[in-house]
Amino acid sequence: MSPRVERQNHDPSCHTDTNLCMPEDIRKRANRRLAIARGHVESIQRMLEDPNVYCMDVLRQIKAVQGALQGVAGVVLKGHLEAHVATASERGDAAELVEELLEALKLTQ
Amino acid sequence: MSPRVERQNHDPSCHTDTNLCMPEDIRKRANRRLAIARGHVESIQRMLEDPNVYCMDVLRQIKAVQGALQGVAGVVLKGHLEAHVATASERGDAAELVEELLEALKLTQ
Amino acid sequence: MSPRVERQNHDPSCHTDTNLCMPEDIRKRANRRLAIARGHVESIQRMLEDPNVYCMDVLRQIKAVQGALQGVAGVVLKGHLEAHVATASERGDAAELVEELLEALKLTQ
Amino acid sequence: MSPRVERQNHDPSCHTDTNLCMPEDIRKRANRRLAIARGHVESIQRMLEDPNVYCMDVLRQIKAVQGALQGVAGVVLKGHLEAHVATASERGDAAELVEELLEALKLTQ
């Protein structure tokens, strides 16, 4: 996916020497919250089996799942900022990491 | 959830007389697309099992799912606008429907 | 910009016969709120004259203006839904109006 | 607004010793782009003086300004990440900066 080089072991939860990988607690927390979001998606699928379902009830539930996914994104982003971006100056890959982050957030101009 | 009154049968796919319900083709299309989004969520859950996963790869996939959900919301919204909002003046419930829609879109002020 | 045909005078505030134009109260309300948003933009411009300004203070103010613009968009959308979309079935231009609205909201798929 | 302590002079454009302030090139670039966005807001205000203006034309212009402001936010965020967040581990204020950033982006959970 996106291997990174020259990590200097700032992140004890990372299992390789050449990758910036996700802190384990963040990874598990994100996974738990994603499981909840998936359950929510499944409940909307069941709503959509009902011929009498009302459009706006479905739309509200979709918005709620989008909010839940935004929460997962926030967890992942927080982990990335603390574990990788905040240490980038020491590693010397700040420009690369910031560019990548802005692209992932669709905030490049 | 949100029963609506006095429908005048503008929507042949609706199975009750007192509800504005989702046009059947929209409901099935939304369900198919939601199934794809759910599969995408499941693939992110598998990514998160890998201790070497990179934060930004996860964040990008979450953004992709959010885009897919926005697509489902667009399908539902289009069906609602065409089947229910565009006929609201004839039924006399325009103000109520518009208010509800803006709230669901979080666009009230 | 975007002339519309065959209006049947449902909107008394519109000054032409061939355009769906914005209800006057909505137009004035949107203008007042836009003036406030513009004042807010000007205050951020003044913040940016100060060499000691802090990035996050600027970012927060930009977010606030985006919220204010979202409010203006909500005003305009509400007027459009009530004055034009809710009456579209009577005029016979529902499909066109809905398509255009989803595009403007960037919700087409 | 939001004074920060113990800066170690990583940012030569900052005029105080106790503030993390915006890099000068970022500040000027943000100001130029904000001036353009403000001109765009003024042109929408002129559109709204016209009784024949069409709702969707206004909505599209508001969306365009929101995109422009998102661009300014991206400029500011990039400067902040590179000048302040990427050096946070060296200064020892990573947790504080990350929390503040997620709040400003409304990504806290």
XYZ file of C-alpha atoms in Angstrom:
436
model
C 0.000 0.000 0.000
C 2.156 2.871 1.113
C 5.492 1.797 2.568
C 7.487 4.488 4.279
C 11.212 4.497 4.706
C 13.744 5.363 7.409
C 11.563 5.053 10.425
C 13.558 5.510 13.588
C 11.455 3.371 15.896
C 9.466 6.157 17.524
C 6.373 3.973 17.440
C 6.810 0.863 19.575
C 3.615 -0.739 18.255
C 4.901 -0.892 14.703
C 6.022 -4.354 13.611
C 8.442 -3.475 10.841
C 11.399 -1.203 10.548
C 10.551 0.395 7.240
C 6.878 1.214 7.765
C 5.099 3.891 9.704
C 2.308 1.713 10.944
C -0.775 2.412 12.982
C -0.410 2.409 16.792
C -2.035 -0.773 18.067
C -4.518 0.890 20.432
C -5.700 3.167 17.616
C -6.015 0.207 15.242
C -8.156 -1.729 17.712
C -10.263 1.285 18.631
C -10.865 2.078 14.958
C -11.812 -1.541 14.312
C -14.336 -1.591 17.156
C -15.973 1.610 15.972
C -16.008 0.395 12.388
C -17.803 -2.776 13.521
C -20.519 -0.566 15.014
C -20.794 1.447 11.791
C -21.078 -1.791 9.818
C -23.897 -2.979 12.082
C -25.635 0.311 11.393
C -25.252 -0.210 7.625
C -26.766 -3.672 7.994
C -29.752 -2.224 9.860
C -30.323 0.237 6.990
C -30.196 -2.711 4.586
C -32.975 -4.333 6.618
C -34.973 -1.060 6.565
C -34.692 -1.119 2.776
C -36.311 -4.562 2.631
C -39.544 -2.980 3.860
C -41.709 -1.659 0.982
C -43.210 0.898 3.361
C -39.943 2.447 4.426
C -39.921 6.251 4.255
C -37.160 7.991 2.272
C -36.309 10.495 4.986
C -35.943 7.778 7.638
C -33.390 6.089 5.387
C -31.616 9.376 4.669
C -31.335 10.176 8.382
C -29.808 6.751 9.063
C -27.308 7.183 6.222
C -26.313 10.552 7.725
C -25.848 8.848 11.100
C -23.518 6.234 9.569
C -21.584 8.991 7.824
C -21.155 10.632 11.208
C -19.941 7.343 12.701
C -17.399 6.933 9.878
C -16.264 10.509 10.467
C -15.637 9.436 14.043
C -13.517 6.485 12.881
C -11.608 8.831 10.572
C -10.995 11.113 13.554
C -9.564 8.216 15.586
C -7.229 7.225 12.750
C -6.215 10.812 12.061
C -5.456 11.473 15.725
C -3.237 8.400 15.863
C -1.449 9.411 12.672
C -0.868 12.985 13.790
C 0.499 11.951 17.184
C 2.536 8.921 16.117
C 3.799 10.048 12.724
C 3.233 13.708 11.860
C 4.358 15.108 15.243
C 7.636 13.202 14.877
C 8.165 13.969 11.183
C 10.653 16.778 11.725
C 12.934 14.385 13.617
C 12.685 11.794 10.821
C 12.887 14.382 8.050
C 9.775 13.383 6.097
C 7.456 16.225 7.141
C 6.802 17.615 3.654
C 5.933 14.182 2.295
C 3.643 13.277 5.197
C 1.806 16.605 5.147
C 1.221 16.421 1.399
C -0.124 12.904 1.730
C -2.396 13.876 4.616
C -3.893 16.874 2.807
C -4.564 14.667 -0.210
C -6.247 12.009 1.930
C -8.414 14.736 3.510
C -9.095 16.175 0.018
C -7.732 19.507 1.170
C -5.060 20.048 -1.480
C -5.486 23.042 -3.726
C -40.820 6.214 12.172
C -42.405 9.029 10.229
C -45.908 8.269 8.962
C -47.337 10.788 6.530
C -50.999 11.458 6.024
C -53.401 11.940 3.150
C -51.333 10.569 0.323
C -53.296 10.744 -2.921
C -51.744 7.748 -4.636
C -49.206 9.625 -6.742
C -46.667 6.914 -6.062
C -47.834 3.545 -7.436
C -45.063 1.640 -5.679
C -46.253 2.615 -2.243
C -48.060 -0.172 -0.384
C -50.150 1.872 2.020
C -52.576 4.713 1.698
C -51.312 6.823 4.537
C -47.557 6.734 3.946
C -45.272 8.447 1.484
C -43.043 5.493 0.871
C -39.943 5.027 -1.186
C -40.408 4.209 -4.898
C -39.542 0.519 -5.348
C -36.797 1.014 -7.962
C -35.104 3.582 -5.720
C -35.375 1.288 -2.717
C -33.770 -1.612 -4.601
C -31.086 0.580 -6.137
C -30.229 2.082 -2.746
C -30.068 -1.406 -1.232
C -27.686 -2.695 -3.928
C -25.374 0.279 -3.483
C -25.508 -0.014 0.289
C -24.465 -3.679 -0.016
C -21.378 -2.524 -1.916
C -20.591 0.088 0.741
C -20.959 -2.577 3.428
C -18.523 -4.850 1.583
C -16.116 -1.924 1.518
C -16.487 -1.452 5.287
C -15.766 -5.145 5.783
C -12.592 -4.860 3.695
C -11.427 -1.986 5.923
C -12.121 -4.174 8.961
C -9.795 -6.795 7.427
C -7.159 -4.111 6.769
C -7.340 -3.208 10.452
C -6.478 -6.793 11.444
C -3.014 -6.253 9.953
C -0.542 -4.791 12.504
C 1.414 -3.263 9.615
C -1.487 -1.328 8.131
C -0.680 2.314 7.401
C -2.960 5.014 8.866
C -3.333 6.927 5.610
C -4.350 3.813 3.682
C -7.146 3.302 6.196
C -8.144 6.969 6.078
C -8.349 6.900 2.274
C -10.593 3.830 2.366
C -12.865 5.448 4.958
C -13.154 8.497 2.688
C -14.065 6.179 -0.207
C -16.853 4.568 1.834
C -18.112 8.007 2.831
C -18.267 8.869 -0.868
C -20.192 5.650 -1.559
C -22.670 6.487 1.232
C -23.051 9.977 -0.216
C -23.977 8.228 -3.469
C -26.638 6.169 -1.691
C -27.943 9.353 -0.054
C -28.129 10.945 -3.520
C -30.191 8.021 -4.842
C -32.616 8.252 -1.906
C -32.807 12.041 -2.124
C -33.511 11.955 -5.858
C -36.335 9.483 -5.337
C -37.780 11.591 -2.516
C -37.614 14.837 -4.464
C -39.235 13.351 -7.565
C -41.858 11.164 -5.866
C -42.757 13.294 -2.864
C -41.405 16.849 -2.876
C -42.280 17.623 -6.517
C -45.886 16.611 -5.820
C -46.139 18.312 -2.430
C -47.986 21.384 -3.673
C -50.771 19.147 -5.015
C -51.002 17.304 -1.686
C -50.590 20.454 0.392
C -47.724 19.285 2.608
C -44.876 21.254 0.996
C -43.840 23.250 4.068
C -43.709 20.127 6.217
C -41.736 18.103 3.680
C -39.233 20.877 2.995
C -38.613 21.457 6.685
C -38.065 17.752 7.252
C -35.711 17.504 4.269
C -33.557 20.437 5.373
C -33.298 18.920 8.838
C -32.271 15.537 7.441
C -29.625 17.277 5.310
C -28.552 19.305 8.388
C -29.176 22.492 6.452
C -31.582 24.201 8.831
C -30.475 27.460 10.345
C -27.664 32.083 -16.364
C -30.297 29.404 -16.264
C -33.603 30.469 -17.806
C -36.518 28.189 -17.181
C -39.581 27.917 -19.385
C -43.332 27.672 -18.950
C -43.669 29.088 -15.512
C -47.331 29.307 -14.540
C -47.066 32.192 -12.109
C -47.001 30.186 -8.915
C -44.440 32.565 -7.519
C -45.879 36.085 -7.247
C -42.500 37.618 -6.451
C -41.023 36.635 -9.789
C -40.706 39.481 -12.274
C -40.748 37.568 -15.545
C -42.981 34.996 -17.110
C -40.321 32.618 -18.320
C -38.074 32.389 -15.271
C -38.372 30.590 -11.987
C -36.936 33.333 -9.863
C -36.130 33.563 -6.206
C -38.956 34.582 -3.838
C -38.279 38.166 -2.752
C -38.212 37.492 0.998
C -35.725 34.673 0.483
C -33.566 36.861 -1.741
C -33.432 39.639 0.851
C -32.841 37.260 3.730
C -30.018 35.537 1.822
C -28.499 38.925 1.017
C -28.549 40.053 4.647
C -26.912 36.849 5.822
C -24.347 36.995 3.037
C -23.432 40.534 4.151
C -22.682 39.145 7.616
C -20.541 36.365 6.128
C -18.664 38.945 4.069
C -17.972 41.014 7.193
C -16.619 37.882 8.797
C -14.309 37.274 5.809
C -13.062 40.858 6.116
C -12.286 40.320 9.799
C -10.209 37.236 8.886
C -8.364 39.369 6.336
C -7.507 41.780 9.156
C -6.378 38.871 11.355
C -4.040 37.840 8.546
C -2.372 41.280 8.575
C -0.987 40.448 12.033
C 2.386 38.620 11.872
C 1.617 37.015 15.233
C -1.668 35.462 14.195
C -1.987 31.803 15.112
C -2.893 29.280 12.373
C -5.615 27.553 14.369
C -7.359 30.841 15.190
C -7.543 31.544 11.458
C -8.723 27.999 10.689
C -11.499 28.255 13.272
C -12.714 31.532 11.770
C -12.693 30.055 8.263
C -14.793 27.142 9.566
C -17.216 29.666 11.096
C -17.608 31.472 7.756
C -18.170 28.136 6.020
C -20.938 27.467 8.528
C -22.450 30.889 7.816
C -22.364 30.205 4.058
C -23.999 26.836 4.684
C -26.734 28.791 6.440
C -27.169 31.054 3.389
C -27.284 27.964 1.170
C -29.994 26.536 3.452
C -32.078 29.716 3.087
C -31.778 29.624 -0.707
C -32.475 25.889 -0.867
C -35.558 26.195 1.325
C -36.946 28.926 -0.915
C -36.215 26.880 -4.029
C -37.791 23.703 -2.655
C -40.946 25.487 -1.525
C -41.404 27.867 -4.453
C -40.167 25.708 -7.323
C -39.591 22.043 -6.532
C -42.827 21.524 -4.566
C -44.785 22.871 -7.529
C -42.781 21.069 -10.205
C -45.286 18.255 -10.740
C -47.951 20.837 -11.638
C -45.608 22.530 -14.112
C -44.196 19.281 -15.450
C -40.484 20.050 -14.965
C -39.806 17.878 -11.903
C -37.139 15.641 -13.473
C -35.208 18.650 -14.778
C -35.376 20.562 -11.491
C -34.381 17.574 -9.382
C -31.421 16.760 -11.617
C -30.256 20.361 -11.474
C -30.635 20.495 -7.689
C -28.648 17.298 -7.093
C -25.887 18.638 -9.337
C -25.787 21.951 -7.473
C -25.568 20.049 -4.182
C -22.884 17.778 -5.722
C -25.026 14.760 -4.903
C -25.259 13.221 -8.382
C -23.781 9.777 -8.786
C -6.394 34.367 21.025
C -4.380 31.240 21.618
C -0.887 31.881 22.939
C 1.449 28.919 22.925
C 4.438 28.521 25.177
C 8.067 27.459 24.908
C 8.601 27.840 21.205
C 12.169 27.001 20.279
C 12.494 29.223 17.245
C 11.789 26.644 14.578
C 9.766 29.171 12.657
C 11.894 32.152 11.625
C 8.884 34.180 10.494
C 7.366 34.266 13.928
C 7.764 37.583 15.713
C 7.470 36.487 19.313
C 9.156 33.930 21.468
C 6.078 32.537 23.135
C 3.767 32.085 20.161
C 3.562 29.528 17.415
C 2.673 31.936 14.658
C 1.796 31.461 11.047
C 4.721 31.271 8.566
C 4.793 34.557 6.648
C 4.475 33.046 3.165
C 1.447 31.033 4.278
C -0.110 34.095 5.872
C 0.292 36.158 2.703
C -0.896 33.344 0.442
C -3.952 32.777 2.628
C -4.690 36.507 2.594
C -4.499 36.696 -1.211
C -6.820 33.743 -1.628
C -9.203 35.101 0.978
C -9.368 38.384 -0.949
C -10.490 36.416 -4.009
C -13.131 34.573 -1.987
C -14.365 37.894 -0.621
C -14.677 39.287 -4.162
C -16.725 36.221 -5.010
C -19.023 36.847 -2.026
C -19.485 40.444 -3.208
C -20.450 39.229 -6.678
C -23.111 36.971 -5.133
C -24.389 39.981 -3.180
C -24.771 41.807 -6.516
C -26.566 38.765 -8.007
C -28.997 38.944 -5.093
C -29.888 42.561 -5.969
C -31.494 41.253 -9.184
C -35.174 40.291 -8.664
C -34.850 37.827 -11.553
C -31.949 35.886 -10.100
C -32.452 32.122 -10.145
C -32.057 30.181 -6.862
C -29.832 27.498 -8.318
C -27.434 30.038 -9.828
C -27.007 31.535 -6.359
C -26.612 28.117 -4.754
C -23.903 27.142 -7.255
C -21.982 30.354 -6.522
C -22.241 29.779 -2.766
C -20.841 26.264 -3.299
C -17.981 27.784 -5.316
C -17.111 30.195 -2.493
C -17.248 27.334 -0.002
C -14.746 25.497 -2.221
C -12.511 28.586 -2.294
C -12.626 28.845 1.512
C -11.803 25.154 1.747
C -8.744 25.998 -0.358
C -7.734 28.763 2.083
C -8.244 26.323 4.965
C -5.963 23.864 3.141
C -3.233 26.512 2.817
C -3.448 27.370 6.523
C -3.587 23.726 7.560
C -0.569 22.833 5.431
C 1.440 25.649 7.007
C 0.377 24.602 10.487
C 1.198 20.922 9.945
C 4.628 21.672 8.492
C 5.662 24.511 10.811
C 4.074 23.415 14.069
C 2.698 19.871 14.146
C 5.686 18.218 12.438
C 7.986 19.781 15.060
C 5.714 19.127 18.030
C 7.558 16.049 19.257
C 10.743 18.125 19.572
C 8.897 20.832 21.530
C 6.841 18.356 23.541
C 3.364 19.770 22.815
C 2.143 17.122 20.352
C -0.900 15.962 22.317
C -2.087 19.526 22.846
C -1.611 20.529 19.217
C -3.291 17.425 17.839
C -6.307 17.820 20.125
C -6.661 21.452 19.105
C -6.365 20.595 15.417
C -8.994 17.859 15.538
C -11.342 20.246 17.329
C -10.787 22.969 14.733
C -11.506 20.424 11.974
C -14.572 19.234 13.963
C -13.152 15.714 13.932
C -13.176 15.027 17.651
C -15.430 12.218 18.830
